[in-house]
CSV table of C-alpha atoms in Angstrom, one decimal:
chain,number,residue,atom,x,y,z
A,44,MET,CA,-58.1,34.2,-69.2
A,45,ARG,CA,-59.5,35.0,-66.0
A,46,TYR,CA,-57.3,37.1,-63.2
A,47,ASP,CA,-60.3,37.7,-60.5
A,48,ASP,CA,-61.7,34.9,-58.2
A,49,SER,CA,-65.3,35.3,-59.3
A,50,PRO,CA,-66.9,31.7,-59.7
A,51,PRO,CA,-66.9,30.6,-63.2
A,52,PRO,CA,-69.6,30.7,-65.4
A,53,PRO,CA,-72.0,27.9,-65.3
A,54,GLU,CA,-71.6,25.0,-67.9
A,55,SER,CA,-73.8,25.0,-70.6
A,56,GLY,CA,-76.6,22.8,-70.3
A,57,SER,CA,-76.1,22.3,-66.7
A,58,SER,CA,-79.1,23.1,-64.3
A,59,ALA,CA,-76.8,23.1,-61.3
A,60,ASN,CA,-76.5,26.2,-59.3
A,61,PRO,CA,-72.7,27.6,-60.2
A,62,ASP,CA,-72.5,29.4,-56.7
A,63,ARG,CA,-72.9,26.1,-55.1
A,64,HIS,CA,-70.3,24.0,-57.4
A,65,TRP,CA,-67.6,26.6,-56.4
A,66,PHE,CA,-68.4,26.4,-52.6
A,67,THR,CA,-68.4,22.6,-52.5
A,68,ARG,CA,-65.3,22.6,-54.2
A,69,ARG,CA,-63.4,25.3,-51.6
A,70,SER,CA,-64.9,23.9,-48.7
A,71,THR,CA,-63.4,20.4,-49.5
A,72,LEU,CA,-59.9,22.1,-49.8
A,73,VAL,CA,-60.2,23.6,-46.4
A,74,VAL,CA,-61.1,20.4,-44.7
A,75,GLY,CA,-58.5,18.7,-46.1
A,76,VAL,CA,-56.0,21.1,-45.2
A,77,ALA,CA,-57.4,21.1,-41.5
A,78,ALA,CA,-57.2,17.4,-41.2
A,79,LEU,CA,-53.6,17.5,-42.3
A,80,ALA,CA,-52.2,19.9,-39.8
A,81,PRO,CA,-52.6,17.9,-36.7
A,82,ALA,CA,-50.9,15.1,-38.3
A,83,CYS,CA,-48.0,17.2,-39.6
A,84,LEU,CA,-47.8,18.9,-35.8
A,85,ALA,CA,-47.8,15.4,-34.4
A,86,GLY,CA,-45.0,14.3,-36.8
A,87,TRP,CA,-43.0,17.3,-35.8
A,88,VAL,CA,-43.2,16.9,-32.0
A,89,LEU,CA,-42.3,13.0,-32.6
A,90,THR,CA,-39.3,14.0,-34.5
A,91,GLN,CA,-38.0,16.4,-31.8
A,92,ALA,CA,-38.7,14.1,-29.0
A,93,LEU,CA,-36.4,11.3,-30.4
A,94,SER,CA,-33.6,13.8,-31.6
A,95,GLY,CA,-33.6,15.3,-28.0
A,96,ALA,CA,-33.7,19.1,-29.4
A,97,GLY,CA,-35.2,21.1,-26.9
A,98,PRO,CA,-37.2,24.1,-27.1
A,99,GLY,CA,-35.6,26.9,-29.7
A,100,GLU,CA,-33.3,24.1,-30.9
A,101,THR,CA,-33.0,23.0,-34.7
A,102,LEU,CA,-32.2,19.5,-35.6
A,103,PRO,CA,-28.9,18.5,-36.7
A,104,GLY,CA,-28.1,18.1,-40.4
A,105,PRO,CA,-26.6,15.2,-41.8
A,106,ALA,CA,-23.4,14.1,-39.9
A,107,PRO,CA,-19.9,15.3,-41.6
A,108,GLN,CA,-18.3,12.8,-43.3
A,109,PRO,CA,-14.9,11.4,-42.1
A,110,ALA,CA,-11.6,13.2,-44.2
A,111,SER,CA,-10.2,10.3,-46.6
A,112,HIS,CA,-7.2,8.3,-45.3
A,113,SER,CA,-5.0,10.0,-47.4
A,114,ALA,CA,-6.0,13.0,-45.9
A,115,LEU,CA,-4.9,12.2,-42.4
A,116,SER,CA,-1.6,12.5,-40.9
A,117,PRO,CA,0.5,9.3,-40.1
A,118,GLY,CA,-0.2,9.7,-36.5
A,119,GLN,CA,-4.0,9.9,-36.8
A,120,ARG,CA,-4.3,7.1,-39.3
A,121,ASP,CA,-2.4,4.9,-36.9
A,122,ALA,CA,-4.2,5.7,-33.7
A,123,LYS,CA,-6.3,3.5,-32.2
A,124,PRO,CA,-9.6,4.4,-30.8
A,125,GLY,CA,-9.8,6.5,-27.9
A,126,SER,CA,-6.2,7.3,-28.3
A,127,THR,CA,-4.7,10.8,-28.8
A,128,PRO,CA,-2.8,10.7,-32.3
A,129,SER,CA,0.9,11.5,-32.2
A,130,GLY,CA,1.4,15.2,-32.7
A,131,SER,CA,-2.0,16.0,-31.1
A,132,PRO,CA,-2.0,18.0,-27.6
A,133,SER,CA,-3.4,15.2,-25.1
A,134,THR,CA,-6.8,15.9,-23.3
A,135,GLU,CA,-5.0,14.5,-20.1
A,136,ALA,CA,-3.1,16.6,-17.9
A,137,SER,CA,0.7,15.8,-18.4
A,138,THR,CA,2.3,14.0,-16.0
A,139,PRO,CA,4.7,16.3,-14.2
A,140,ALA,CA,8.6,16.1,-14.8
A,141,ALA,CA,10.6,14.8,-12.2
A,142,ALA,CA,12.4,17.1,-9.6
A,143,PRO,CA,16.2,17.3,-10.6
A,144,ALA,CA,18.3,15.8,-8.0
A,145,PRO,CA,20.0,18.2,-5.4
A,146,VAL,CA,23.1,19.9,-6.6
A,147,PRO,CA,26.0,19.2,-4.3
A,148,ALA,CA,27.2,21.9,-2.3
A,149,LYS,CA,30.3,23.8,-3.7
A,150,GLY,CA,32.9,24.5,-1.1
A,151,PRO,CA,36.5,24.4,-0.1
A,152,LEU,CA,36.2,20.4,0.3
A,153,THR,CA,34.6,19.8,-3.1
A,154,GLY,CA,36.0,16.8,-4.6
A,155,LYS,CA,37.2,15.6,-0.9
A,156,THR,CA,35.8,12.4,0.9
A,157,VAL,CA,35.7,12.0,4.5
A,158,VAL,CA,35.2,9.2,6.9
A,159,VAL,CA,33.4,9.9,9.9
A,160,ASP,CA,33.5,7.1,12.7
A,161,PRO,CA,30.9,7.2,15.4
A,162,GLY,CA,32.5,5.1,18.1
A,163,HIS,CA,30.8,2.1,19.6
A,164,ASN,CA,27.4,1.2,19.2
A,165,THR,CA,24.4,1.5,21.3
A,166,GLY,CA,23.8,-2.1,20.7
A,167,ASN,CA,27.1,-3.2,22.1
A,168,PHE,CA,25.6,-3.8,25.7
A,169,LYS,CA,23.5,-6.6,24.6
A,170,HIS,CA,26.2,-8.0,22.3
A,171,THR,CA,29.1,-8.6,24.7
A,172,ASP,CA,29.7,-11.9,23.3
A,173,GLU,CA,30.3,-10.5,19.7
A,174,ILE,CA,32.0,-7.5,20.5
A,175,ASP,CA,34.7,-9.7,22.7
A,176,GLN,CA,36.0,-11.8,19.7
A,177,GLN,CA,39.6,-11.1,19.4
A,178,VAL,CA,40.8,-9.6,15.9
A,179,ASP,CA,44.3,-8.8,14.5
A,180,ILE,CA,45.7,-5.1,14.7
A,181,GLY,CA,49.1,-5.6,13.8
A,182,THR,CA,50.8,-5.0,16.8
A,183,ASN,CA,48.8,-7.5,18.8
A,184,ARG,CA,45.0,-9.0,19.1
A,185,LYS,CA,42.2,-7.0,21.0
A,186,GLU,CA,38.4,-7.1,21.3
A,187,CYS,CA,36.5,-6.5,18.2
A,188,ASP,CA,34.8,-3.4,19.5
A,189,THR,CA,33.9,-2.1,23.3
A,190,THR,CA,30.7,-0.9,24.8
A,191,GLY,CA,32.0,2.5,25.2
A,192,THR,CA,31.4,4.6,28.4
A,193,THR,CA,28.1,6.2,29.7
A,194,THR,CA,27.3,9.6,32.2
A,195,ASN,CA,26.5,8.9,35.4
A,196,SER,CA,23.0,9.4,34.6
A,197,GLY,CA,23.2,6.7,31.9
A,198,TYR,CA,23.7,8.9,28.8
A,199,MET,CA,25.7,6.5,26.4
A,200,GLU,CA,28.9,7.2,24.7
A,201,ALA,CA,27.5,5.8,21.4
A,202,GLU,CA,24.6,8.0,21.6
A,203,PHE,CA,26.8,10.9,22.0
A,204,THR,CA,29.1,9.9,19.2
A,205,MET,CA,26.6,9.1,16.4
A,206,ASP,CA,24.5,12.3,17.3
A,207,VAL,CA,28.2,14.5,17.0
A,208,SER,CA,28.9,12.4,13.7
A,209,LYS,CA,25.8,13.5,12.0
A,210,ARG,CA,26.2,17.0,12.8
A,211,LEU,CA,29.3,16.8,11.6
A,212,ARG,CA,28.6,15.3,8.4
A,213,THR,CA,26.1,17.9,7.5
A,214,ALA,CA,28.7,20.6,8.3
A,215,LEU,CA,30.9,18.9,6.1
A,216,GLU,CA,28.9,18.5,3.3
A,217,ALA,CA,28.0,22.0,3.5
A,218,GLN,CA,31.6,22.5,2.5
A,219,GLY,CA,31.3,20.2,-0.5
A,220,ALA,CA,32.8,17.3,0.9
A,221,LYS,CA,31.5,13.7,0.2
A,222,VAL,CA,30.9,12.0,3.9
A,223,VAL,CA,30.8,8.4,4.5
A,224,LEU,CA,29.9,7.0,8.0
A,225,THR,CA,31.2,3.8,9.2
A,226,HIS,CA,27.8,2.8,10.4
A,227,GLU,CA,24.4,4.6,10.8
A,228,ALA,CA,22.2,4.5,13.9
A,229,GLY,CA,20.0,1.2,14.1
A,230,ASP,CA,21.6,-0.3,10.6
A,231,ARG,CA,23.2,-2.9,12.7
A,232,ALA,CA,22.7,-4.5,15.9
A,233,TRP,CA,26.4,-4.2,17.1
A,234,GLY,CA,29.8,-3.0,15.9
A,235,PRO,CA,31.3,-2.8,13.5
A,236,CYS,CA,34.6,-4.3,14.5
A,237,ILE,CA,37.8,-2.0,14.7
A,238,THR,CA,39.1,-3.9,11.7
A,239,GLU,CA,36.1,-2.8,9.6
A,240,ARG,CA,36.1,0.8,10.6
A,241,ALA,CA,39.6,0.9,9.4
A,242,ARG,CA,38.8,-1.0,6.1
A,243,ILE,CA,35.8,1.6,5.3
A,244,GLY,CA,38.2,4.6,5.6
A,245,ASN,CA,41.0,2.6,3.5
A,246,GLU,CA,38.4,1.5,0.6
A,247,ALA,CA,36.8,5.0,0.4
A,248,ASN,CA,40.2,6.5,-0.2
A,249,ALA,CA,39.4,8.9,2.2
A,250,ASP,CA,41.3,12.3,2.6
A,251,ALA,CA,40.6,12.4,6.3
A,252,VAL,CA,39.1,10.0,8.8
A,253,VAL,CA,37.9,11.2,12.0
A,254,SER,CA,36.8,8.4,14.9
A,255,VAL,CA,34.5,10.6,17.4
A,256,HIS,CA,34.5,9.5,21.1
A,257,ALA,CA,34.5,10.5,25.0
A,258,ASP,CA,36.3,9.4,27.7
A,259,GLY,CA,35.4,7.7,30.7
A,260,VAL,CA,38.0,8.6,33.6
A,261,SER,CA,37.3,9.6,37.2
A,262,ALA,CA,35.6,12.9,37.9
A,263,GLY,CA,38.0,15.9,38.1
A,264,ASN,CA,39.5,14.8,34.8
A,265,ARG,CA,38.2,17.5,32.4
A,266,GLY,CA,38.9,18.5,28.8
A,267,PHE,CA,39.3,16.9,25.2
A,268,HIS,CA,42.3,15.3,23.5
A,269,ILE,CA,43.5,14.2,20.0
A,270,ILE,CA,45.1,10.7,19.6
A,271,LEU,CA,47.4,10.3,17.0
A,272,PRO,CA,48.7,7.3,15.4
A,273,ALA,CA,52.3,6.0,16.3
A,274,LYS,CA,54.8,4.9,13.6
A,275,VAL,CA,54.4,1.0,13.7
A,276,LYS,CA,55.0,-1.7,11.3
A,277,SER,CA,53.9,-5.2,12.3
A,278,GLY,CA,51.7,-7.7,10.5
A,279,ALA,CA,49.0,-5.7,8.5
A,280,ALA,CA,49.7,-2.7,10.4
A,281,ASP,CA,52.3,0.0,8.7
A,282,THR,CA,51.4,3.6,9.5
A,283,ALA,CA,54.8,5.3,8.3
A,284,LYS,CA,52.8,7.3,5.4
A,285,ILE,CA,50.3,8.7,7.7
A,286,VAL,CA,51.8,9.7,10.8
A,287,GLY,CA,52.9,13.4,9.4
A,288,PRO,CA,49.4,14.0,7.9
A,289,SER,CA,47.7,12.4,10.6
A,290,ARG,CA,49.5,14.9,13.2
A,291,GLU,CA,48.5,17.8,10.7
A,292,LEU,CA,45.1,17.0,10.8
A,293,GLY,CA,44.9,16.6,14.9
A,294,GLU,CA,46.6,19.6,15.3
A,295,ARG,CA,44.1,21.6,13.2
A,296,ILE,CA,41.0,19.9,14.9
A,297,ALA,CA,42.5,20.8,18.5
A,298,GLY,CA,43.0,24.3,17.8
A,299,ASN,CA,39.6,24.7,16.1
A,300,PHE,CA,37.7,22.5,18.8
A,301,ALA,CA,38.9,24.3,21.6
A,302,ARG,CA,38.0,27.8,20.0
A,303,THR,CA,34.5,26.7,19.1
A,304,THR,CA,33.5,25.0,22.1
A,305,GLY,CA,35.6,26.9,24.6
A,306,SER,CA,36.8,23.4,26.0
A,307,ALA,CA,40.3,23.1,27.2
A,308,PRO,CA,42.9,20.6,26.5
A,309,ALA,CA,42.7,17.7,28.7
A,310,ASN,CA,44.2,18.4,32.1
A,311,TYR,CA,45.0,14.6,32.8
A,312,LEU,CA,47.2,13.6,29.8
A,313,GLY,CA,49.2,15.0,26.8
A,314,GLY,CA,51.1,17.7,28.8
A,315,GLY,CA,48.2,20.5,28.3
A,316,THR,CA,48.8,20.1,24.2
A,317,GLY,CA,45.7,17.9,23.9
A,318,LEU,CA,47.3,15.6,21.7
A,319,VAL,CA,48.4,12.1,22.7
A,320,VAL,CA,50.1,9.3,20.4
A,321,ARG,CA,49.2,5.7,20.8
A,322,ASP,CA,50.2,2.2,19.2
A,323,ASP,CA,47.4,0.1,20.6
A,324,LEU,CA,44.4,1.0,18.9
A,325,GLY,CA,43.5,-1.1,15.8
A,326,GLY,CA,41.4,1.8,14.1
A,327,LEU,CA,44.6,3.9,13.9
A,328,ASN,CA,47.2,0.9,13.4
A,329,LEU,CA,45.1,-0.4,10.2
A,330,SER,CA,44.6,2.8,8.8
A,331,THR,CA,46.2,3.8,5.4
A,332,ARG,CA,44.5,7.4,5.3
A,333,PRO,CA,45.2,10.2,7.6
A,334,LYS,CA,43.1,9.4,10.9
A,335,VAL,CA,42.9,10.6,14.3
A,336,PHE,CA,40.5,9.8,17.3
A,337,ILE,CA,39.1,12.7,19.4
A,338,GLU,CA,38.0,12.1,22.9
A,339,CYS,CA,35.4,15.3,23.1
A,340,GLY,CA,35.2,15.2,27.1
A,341,ASN,CA,35.2,13.1,30.3
A,342,MET,CA,31.6,11.7,30.4
A,343,ARG,CA,32.0,10.7,34.4
A,344,ASP,CA,33.0,14.4,35.2
A,345,ALA,CA,29.7,16.1,36.0
A,346,LYS,CA,31.2,19.6,34.3
A,347,ASP,CA,31.9,18.1,31.1
A,348,ALA,CA,28.9,15.7,31.3
A,349,ALA,CA,26.8,19.0,31.4
A,350,GLN,CA,28.6,20.1,28.0
A,351,LEU,CA,28.5,16.5,26.3
A,352,THR,CA,24.6,16.2,27.0
A,353,SER,CA,23.9,19.4,25.7
A,354,PRO,CA,22.5,19.7,22.1
A,355,GLU,CA,24.0,22.9,21.6
A,356,TRP,CA,27.5,22.3,23.1
A,357,ARG,CA,27.1,19.0,20.6
A,358,GLN,CA,26.7,21.5,17.7
A,359,LYS,CA,29.8,23.5,18.6
A,360,ALA,CA,31.8,20.3,19.0
A,361,ALA,CA,31.0,19.2,15.4
A,362,GLN,CA,31.5,22.7,14.2
A,363,GLY,CA,35.0,22.5,15.6
A,364,ILE,CA,36.0,19.4,14.2
A,365,ALA,CA,34.8,20.4,10.8
A,366,ASP,CA,36.7,23.7,11.0
A,367,GLY,CA,39.8,21.5,11.6
A,368,ILE,CA,39.2,19.5,8.6
A,369,VAL,CA,38.5,22.2,6.5
A,370,GLY,CA,41.9,23.5,7.5
A,371,PHE,CA,43.4,20.7,6.8
A,372,LEU,CA,42.0,19.7,3.4
A,373,GLY,CA,41.2,23.3,2.2
A,374,GLY,CA,44.2,24.8,3.3
């Protein structure tokens, strides 16, 4: 056996040069290897280009085999292509939870219902035929509604009553009350009729009802007054059960209204008490719930009108009425 690289000895009987045979075989091997190298390099470059691998990257190995059907969870087995299996976190942002409904305010009027009736409607001036329809108020028949009055500058009573009524609603809701308005600004072209206004309070089973107004008498007559129901029993009118509680409601509102607004009781009726009893108002005659009207001032008197047209004063008026209702219902 030979362990060196020396050329093999010449075969016996051969006249060839042994060094030449060895050189020839070695040269042939070198040439073959040299020819094969470019082909291998070209194949590698082609493979890398087709695989998308960049410099320094390695070709991916065989793709992992999917787990067997039995190894998947029920949600994974049933999931449709592209869907998120049940029990797995979604890659999409979850939908935000709906904001909880606002919690009603708690206060002395919690569980109580108050109906606020904004007197008249700004559209009544354009619907005089409709509001002139006669309705039965028990003691007699009278107009469905009226236009209400205005200040000398044209500020409408219906604008005033709606503004104060909305402020009053806010104040009462802050005390925990459920508040129902007989109508909202712009929700109807005219009215409602006085019979419907009474019915809304009755059907709401209201603990108290207040109808907001402003008077329209001659200049020099100033101040507020509260109108209370008289005791009547005729046709659909029967006020026997509400006369007492309505007076208490009126007295509470009168005291708080005077204190909060700085307004004095009317100087032209009520004997300085600010309280007047009437039997000719359908809104009172047809009510089965404690109810009063408040005339907050005289729109035809310049000094009263200056108050009635002031947003700051209207806020005080609403608060004074609200405090009277709280005193009546909350003790």
